[in-house]
Each structure stands twice: as C-alpha cells, then as structure tokens.
C-alpha cells in the first residue's frame, strides 16, 4: 500500500480544523454580543432539551416513568393550594403540561427536559450578575455537561 492514500485524509483534517475554529469564533462572538447572546442561550437550551428528550425516549423505552413523575401527574389532576409532600407549583406545571400534551412517556421526558432547559436559561441570567456575556454562556455550556442536566434529569420532581 502506498502512502499516497493517506494524504487526502490528512488534507481533509486540515480543512476541518479551520471550520471548527470558525465555529468557536462565531460562538464566542455571538455569546459576547448583547443582542445575540439571549437567543444563543435560548437556542442552546432548546437544542439541549430536544436532544436529551429523544435520547431518553430511546433509552427508557422499555421502562415506566419514574414514580415522582407519576406523582406529579396525579397532583396535576386537581389544582390545589398544596399537596401532602410538596408545594403546589410542580403539580400545577405538570397539570398544565399534560393538558397540552398527551399522557405518554415521551411527554413526561419532554416535561423534565423543558424544565431543565428553563433552568439553564435561569442559570445564565444569574451568571450575568457575576461575569460577562461570553463567560455566562460558557457557564451554561459547562452546566449542560453536568449529569443532572442531561441523563440524570429524566425525573420531573420538585426535589
């Protein structure tokens, strides 16, 4: 085998690096822009929530939903000012969610991931009080790698 067959792969690798650098430069510029940064964070949180919803649908297809999710669904059937174990907000949110979406496992995972996506945006708003826009976006990206904000976030519960 000649070494000529390895040259195109090396040249393709050189072409990929500048595109990754361009992407990183675009993300840094967008995260630093005061007008584009909120949309970047909202888009990132939405993409994160949708991606992990599909991952959870496939990974948990043979399992039932977590008992805390079923409990929140039960609380959402009647809007009360409090429940036996927790304040009412989790039950109210679950009740409103399952009035808009069908009672299915995928909707429960979507509820959990939508809640985590909102949490990412709220963490970005909190980080803005301490650091600039670019670093606040970096906080959100690192937080999205934290296990509770991805594969362990399948439970929708107030804990």
Coordinates of N, CA and C in Angstrom, one line a residue:
X1 N 0.8 -1.2 0.0 CA 0.0 0.0 0.0 C 0.9 1.2 0.0
X2 N 0.6 2.2 -0.8 CA 1.4 3.4 -0.9 C 0.9 4.4 0.1
X3 N 1.8 5.3 0.4 CA 1.4 6.4 1.4 C 0.6 7.5 0.7
X4 N 0.4 7.4 -0.6 CA -0.5 8.4 -1.2 C -1.9 8.3 -0.8
X5 N -2.4 7.2 -0.4 CA -3.8 7.1 0.0 C -4.0 7.8 1.4
X6 N -3.0 8.0 2.1 CA -3.1 8.7 3.4 C -3.2 10.2 3.3
X7 N -2.7 10.7 2.2 CA -2.6 12.2 2.0 C -4.0 12.9 2.0
X8 N -5.0 12.3 1.3 CA -6.3 13.0 1.3 C -6.9 13.1 2.7
X9 N -6.7 12.1 3.5 CA -7.3 12.1 4.8 C -6.6 13.2 5.6
X10 N -5.3 13.4 5.5 CA -4.6 14.5 6.2 C -5.0 15.8 5.7
X11 N -5.2 16.0 4.4 CA -5.7 17.3 3.9 C -7.1 17.6 4.4
X12 N -7.9 16.5 4.5 CA -9.3 16.8 5.0 C -9.3 17.2 6.4
X13 N -8.4 16.6 7.2 CA -8.3 17.0 8.6 C -7.8 18.5 8.7
X14 N -6.9 18.9 7.9 CA -6.5 20.3 7.9 C -7.7 21.2 7.5
X15 N -8.5 20.8 6.6 CA -9.7 21.6 6.2 C -10.7 21.7 7.3
X16 N -10.8 20.6 8.2 CA -11.8 20.6 9.2 C -11.4 21.6 10.4
X17 N -10.2 21.7 10.7 CA -9.8 22.5 11.8 C -10.2 23.9 11.6
X18 N -10.0 24.6 10.5 CA -10.4 25.9 10.4 C -11.9 26.1 10.6
X19 N -12.7 25.1 10.1 CA -14.2 25.2 10.3 C -14.6 25.1 11.8
X20 N -13.8 24.3 12.5 CA -14.1 24.2 14.0 C -13.7 25.5 14.7
X21 N -12.6 26.1 14.2 CA -12.1 27.4 14.7 C -13.1 28.5 14.4
X22 N -13.7 28.4 13.2 CA -14.7 29.4 12.8 C -15.9 29.3 13.6
X23 N -16.3 28.0 13.9 CA -17.5 27.8 14.8 C -17.2 28.3 16.2
X24 N -16.1 28.1 16.7 CA -15.7 28.5 18.0 C -15.7 30.1 18.1
X25 N -15.1 30.7 17.0 CA -15.1 32.1 16.9 C -16.5 32.7 16.8
X26 N -17.3 32.1 16.0 CA -18.7 32.6 15.9 C -19.4 32.4 17.2
X27 N -19.3 31.3 17.9 CA -19.9 31.2 19.2 C -19.4 32.2 20.2
X28 N -18.1 32.5 20.2 CA -17.6 33.5 21.2 C -18.1 34.9 20.8
X29 N -18.2 35.2 19.5 CA -18.7 36.5 19.1 C -20.1 36.6 19.4
X30 N -20.9 35.6 19.1 CA -22.4 35.6 19.4 C -22.6 35.7 20.9
X31 N -21.8 35.0 21.7 CA -22.0 35.0 23.1 C -21.6 36.3 23.7
X32 N -20.7 37.1 23.1 CA -20.3 38.4 23.6 C -21.3 39.5 23.2
X33 N -22.1 39.3 22.1 CA -23.0 40.3 21.6 C -24.2 40.4 22.5
X34 N -24.5 41.6 23.0 CA -25.6 41.8 23.9 C -27.0 41.4 23.3
X35 N -27.1 41.6 22.0 CA -28.4 41.3 21.3 C -28.5 39.8 20.9
X36 N -27.4 39.2 20.6 CA -27.4 37.8 20.1 C -27.3 36.8 21.2
X37 N -26.7 37.2 22.3 CA -26.5 36.3 23.4 C -27.7 35.6 24.0
X38 N -28.8 36.4 24.3 CA -30.0 35.7 24.8 C -30.6 34.7 23.8
X39 N -30.6 35.0 22.5 CA -31.1 34.0 21.6 C -30.1 32.8 21.4
X40 N -28.9 33.0 21.6 CA -27.9 31.9 21.6 C -28.2 31.0 22.8
X41 N -28.4 31.5 23.9 CA -28.6 30.7 25.1 C -29.9 30.0 25.0
X42 N -31.0 30.7 24.6 CA -32.3 30.0 24.4 C -32.2 28.9 23.4
X43 N -31.5 29.2 22.3 CA -31.4 28.2 21.3 C -30.6 27.0 21.8
X44 N -29.5 27.2 22.5 CA -28.7 26.1 23.1 C -29.6 25.3 24.1
X45 N -30.3 26.0 24.9 CA -31.1 25.3 25.9 C -32.2 24.5 25.2
X46 N -32.8 25.0 24.2 CA -33.9 24.3 23.4 C -33.3 23.1 22.7
X47 N -32.1 23.3 22.1 CA -31.5 22.1 21.4 C -31.1 21.1 22.4
X48 N -30.6 21.5 23.6 CA -30.2 20.6 24.6 C -31.4 19.8 25.1
X49 N -32.5 20.4 25.3 CA -33.8 19.8 25.8 C -34.3 18.8 24.8
X50 N -34.3 19.2 23.5 CA -34.9 18.3 22.4 C -34.0 17.1 22.3
X51 N -32.7 17.3 22.2 CA -31.7 16.2 22.1 C -31.9 15.2 23.2
X52 N -31.9 15.7 24.4 CA -32.0 14.7 25.5 C -33.4 14.1 25.7
X53 N -34.4 14.8 25.2 CA -35.7 14.2 25.2 C -35.7 13.0 24.2
X54 N -35.1 13.1 23.0 CA -35.0 12.0 22.1 C -34.1 10.9 22.6
X55 N -33.1 11.2 23.3 CA -32.2 10.2 23.9 C -32.9 9.5 25.0
X56 N -33.6 10.2 25.8 CA -34.4 9.5 26.9 C -35.5 8.6 26.4
X57 N -36.2 9.1 25.3 CA -37.2 8.3 24.7 C -36.7 6.9 24.2
X58 N -35.5 7.0 23.6 CA -34.9 5.7 23.1 C -34.3 4.9 24.3
X59 N -33.7 5.5 25.3 CA -33.1 4.7 26.3 C -34.1 4.1 27.3
X60 N -35.2 4.8 27.5 CA -36.1 4.4 28.5 C -37.4 3.8 27.9
X61 N -37.3 3.3 26.7 CA -38.5 2.8 26.0 C -39.1 1.6 26.7
X62 N -38.3 0.8 27.3 CA -38.8 -0.4 28.0 C -39.1 -0.2 29.4
X63 N -39.0 1.0 29.9 CA -39.3 1.3 31.4 C -40.5 2.2 31.5
X64 N -41.0 2.1 32.7 CA -42.1 3.0 33.1 C -41.5 4.4 33.5
X65 N -42.3 5.4 33.6 CA -41.8 6.7 34.0 C -41.5 6.5 35.5
X66 N -40.7 7.4 36.0 CA -40.3 7.4 37.4 C -41.5 7.7 38.3
X67 N -41.5 7.2 39.5 CA -42.7 7.4 40.4 C -42.9 8.8 40.7
X68 N -41.9 9.6 40.8 CA -42.1 11.1 41.1 C -42.8 11.8 39.9
X69 N -42.6 11.3 38.7 CA -43.3 11.9 37.6 C -44.7 11.5 37.6
X70 N -45.0 10.3 37.9 CA -46.4 9.8 38.1 C -47.1 10.5 39.2
X71 N -46.4 10.8 40.3 CA -47.0 11.5 41.4 C -47.3 13.0 41.0
X72 N -46.4 13.6 40.3 CA -46.7 15.0 39.8 C -47.8 15.0 38.8
X73 N -48.0 14.0 38.0 CA -49.1 13.9 37.1 C -50.4 13.8 37.9
X74 N -50.4 12.9 39.0 CA -51.6 12.8 39.8 C -51.9 14.1 40.5
X75 N -50.9 14.8 41.0 CA -51.2 16.1 41.6 C -51.8 17.1 40.6
X76 N -51.4 17.0 39.4 CA -51.9 17.9 38.4 C -53.3 17.7 38.0
X77 N -53.9 16.6 38.4 CA -55.3 16.4 38.1 C -56.3 17.4 38.8
X78 N -55.9 17.8 40.0 CA -56.7 18.8 40.7 C -55.7 19.9 41.1
X79 N -56.1 21.1 40.8 CA -55.2 22.2 41.2 C -55.6 22.7 42.6
X80 N -54.7 22.3 43.6 CA -54.9 22.6 45.0 C -53.8 23.6 45.4
X81 N -54.0 24.1 46.6 CA -53.0 25.1 47.1 C -51.9 24.4 47.8
X82 N -51.9 23.1 47.8 CA -50.8 22.4 48.4 C -51.1 20.9 48.4
X83 N -50.0 20.1 48.4 CA -50.2 18.6 48.4 C -49.5 18.0 49.6
X84 N -49.7 16.8 49.8 CA -49.2 16.1 51.0 C -47.7 16.3 51.2
X85 N -46.9 16.3 50.2 CA -45.5 16.3 50.3 C -44.8 17.6 49.9
X86 N -45.4 18.3 48.9 CA -44.6 19.4 48.3 C -45.6 20.6 48.1
X87 N -45.0 21.7 47.8 CA -45.8 22.9 47.4 C -46.4 22.7 46.1
X88 N -47.4 23.5 45.7 CA -48.2 23.2 44.5 C -47.6 23.4 43.2
X89 N -46.5 24.1 43.0 CA -46.1 24.5 41.7 C -45.8 23.3 40.8
X90 N -45.1 22.3 41.3 CA -44.8 21.1 40.4 C -46.1 20.4 39.9
X91 N -47.0 20.3 40.8 CA -48.3 19.7 40.3 C -49.0 20.6 39.3
X92 N -49.0 21.9 39.5 CA -49.7 22.8 38.6 C -49.0 22.7 37.2
X93 N -47.7 22.8 37.2 CA -46.9 22.7 35.9 C -47.2 21.4 35.2
X94 N -47.2 20.3 36.0 CA -47.5 19.0 35.3 C -48.9 18.9 34.8
X95 N -49.8 19.5 35.6 CA -51.2 19.5 35.2 C -51.4 20.3 33.9
X96 N -50.8 21.5 33.8 CA -50.9 22.3 32.6 C -50.2 21.6 31.4
X97 N -49.1 21.0 31.7 CA -48.3 20.3 30.6 C -49.1 19.2 30.0
X98 N -49.7 18.4 30.9 CA -50.5 17.2 30.4 C -51.9 17.6 29.9
X99 N -52.3 18.8 30.0 CA -53.5 19.3 29.3 C -53.1 19.7 27.9
X100 N -51.9 20.0 27.6 CA -51.4 20.4 26.3 C -50.9 19.2 25.5
X101 N -50.2 18.3 26.2 CA -49.6 17.1 25.6 C -50.3 15.8 26.0
X102 N -50.2 14.8 25.3 CA -50.8 13.5 25.7 C -50.1 12.9 26.9
X103 N -50.9 12.1 27.6 CA -50.3 11.4 28.7 C -49.5 10.2 28.2
X104 N -48.2 10.4 27.9 CA -47.3 9.4 27.4 C -45.9 9.6 28.0
X105 N -45.1 8.6 27.9 CA -43.8 8.6 28.5 C -43.0 9.7 27.9
X106 N -43.1 9.9 26.5 CA -42.3 10.9 25.9 C -42.6 12.3 26.4
X107 N -43.9 12.5 26.7 CA -44.3 13.8 27.2 C -43.8 14.1 28.6
X108 N -43.6 13.0 29.4 CA -43.1 13.2 30.7 C -41.6 13.5 30.6
X109 N -40.9 12.9 29.7 CA -39.4 13.2 29.5 C -39.3 14.6 28.9
X110 N -40.2 15.0 28.0 CA -40.1 16.3 27.4 C -40.4 17.4 28.5
X111 N -41.3 17.1 29.5 CA -41.5 18.0 30.6 C -40.3 18.2 31.4
X112 N -39.6 17.0 31.7 CA -38.4 17.1 32.6 C -37.3 17.9 31.8
X113 N -37.1 17.7 30.6 CA -36.1 18.4 29.8 C -36.4 19.8 29.6
X114 N -37.7 20.1 29.4 CA -38.1 21.5 29.2 C -37.8 22.3 30.5
X115 N -38.1 21.7 31.6 CA -37.8 22.3 32.9 C -36.3 22.5 33.1
X116 N -35.5 21.5 32.7 CA -34.0 21.7 32.7 C -33.5 22.8 31.8
X117 N -34.2 22.9 30.6 CA -33.8 23.9 29.7 C -34.1 25.3 30.2
X118 N -35.3 25.4 30.9 CA -35.6 26.7 31.6 C -34.5 27.0 32.7
X119 N -34.1 25.9 33.4 CA -33.1 26.1 34.4 C -31.8 26.6 33.8
X120 N -31.4 26.1 32.6 CA -30.2 26.6 32.0 C -30.3 28.1 31.7
X121 N -31.4 28.5 31.2 CA -31.6 29.9 30.9 C -31.5 30.8 32.2
X122 N -32.2 30.3 33.3 CA -32.2 31.0 34.5 C -30.7 31.0 35.1
X123 N -30.0 30.0 35.0 CA -28.6 30.0 35.4 C -27.8 31.0 34.6
X124 N -28.1 31.1 33.3 CA -27.4 32.1 32.5 C -27.7 33.5 33.1
X125 N -28.9 33.8 33.4 CA -29.3 35.1 33.9 C -28.6 35.4 35.3
X126 N -28.5 34.3 36.1 CA -27.8 34.5 37.4 C -26.3 34.7 37.1
X127 N -25.7 34.0 36.2 CA -24.3 34.2 35.9 C -24.0 35.5 35.3
X128 N -24.9 36.2 34.6 CA -24.7 37.5 34.1 C -24.5 38.5 35.2
X129 N -25.0 38.3 36.4 CA -24.8 39.2 37.5 C -23.4 39.2 38.0
X130 N -22.6 38.1 37.6 CA -21.3 38.0 38.1 C -20.2 38.2 37.1
X131 N -20.5 37.6 35.9 CA -19.5 37.7 34.8 C -20.1 38.3 33.5
X132 N -19.3 38.4 32.5 CA -19.8 39.0 31.2 C -20.6 37.9 30.4
X133 N -21.1 38.4 29.3 CA -22.0 37.5 28.4 C -21.2 36.3 28.0
X134 N -20.0 36.4 27.5 CA -19.3 35.3 27.0 C -19.0 34.2 28.1
X135 N -18.6 34.6 29.2 CA -18.3 33.7 30.3 C -19.6 33.1 30.8
X136 N -20.7 33.9 30.8 CA -22.0 33.3 31.3 C -22.5 32.2 30.3
X137 N -22.2 32.4 29.0 CA -22.6 31.3 28.1 C -21.7 30.1 28.3
X138 N -20.4 30.3 28.7 CA -19.5 29.2 29.0 C -20.0 28.5 30.2
X139 N -20.6 29.2 31.2 CA -21.2 28.6 32.4 C -22.3 27.6 32.0
X140 N -23.2 28.1 31.1 CA -24.3 27.3 30.6 C -23.8 26.0 29.9
X141 N -22.8 26.2 29.1 CA -22.3 25.0 28.3 C -21.7 24.0 29.3
X142 N -21.0 24.5 30.3 CA -20.4 23.5 31.3 C -21.5 22.9 32.2
X143 N -22.5 23.7 32.5 CA -23.6 23.2 33.3 C -24.4 22.1 32.5
X144 N -24.5 22.3 31.2 CA -25.2 21.3 30.4 C -24.4 19.9 30.4
X145 N -23.2 19.9 30.7 CA -22.4 18.7 30.8 C -22.6 18.0 32.2
X146 N -23.1 18.7 33.1 CA -23.3 18.2 34.5 C -24.4 17.1 34.4
X147 N -24.2 15.9 35.0 CA -25.2 14.8 34.8 C -26.6 15.1 35.1
X148 N -26.9 15.9 36.1 CA -28.3 16.2 36.5 C -28.9 17.0 35.3
X149 N -28.2 17.7 34.5 CA -28.8 18.5 33.4 C -28.8 17.7 32.1
X150 N -28.5 16.4 32.2 CA -28.6 15.6 31.0 C -29.2 14.2 31.3
X151 N -28.4 13.2 31.4 CA -29.0 11.8 31.5 C -29.6 11.5 32.9
X152 N -29.3 12.3 33.9 CA -30.0 12.0 35.2 C -31.2 13.0 35.4
X153 N -31.5 13.8 34.5 CA -32.6 14.7 34.6 C -33.9 14.2 34.1
X154 N -34.1 12.9 34.0 CA -35.3 12.4 33.4 C -36.5 12.4 34.4
X155 N -36.2 12.7 35.7 CA -37.3 12.7 36.7 C -37.8 14.2 36.8
X156 N -39.0 14.4 36.6 CA -39.6 15.7 36.9 C -40.1 15.6 38.3
X157 N -39.4 16.3 39.2 CA -39.9 16.3 40.6 C -39.4 17.6 41.3
X158 N -40.0 18.0 42.3 CA -39.6 19.3 43.0 C -38.4 19.2 43.8
X159 N -37.8 18.1 44.0 CA -36.6 17.9 44.8 C -35.4 18.6 44.2

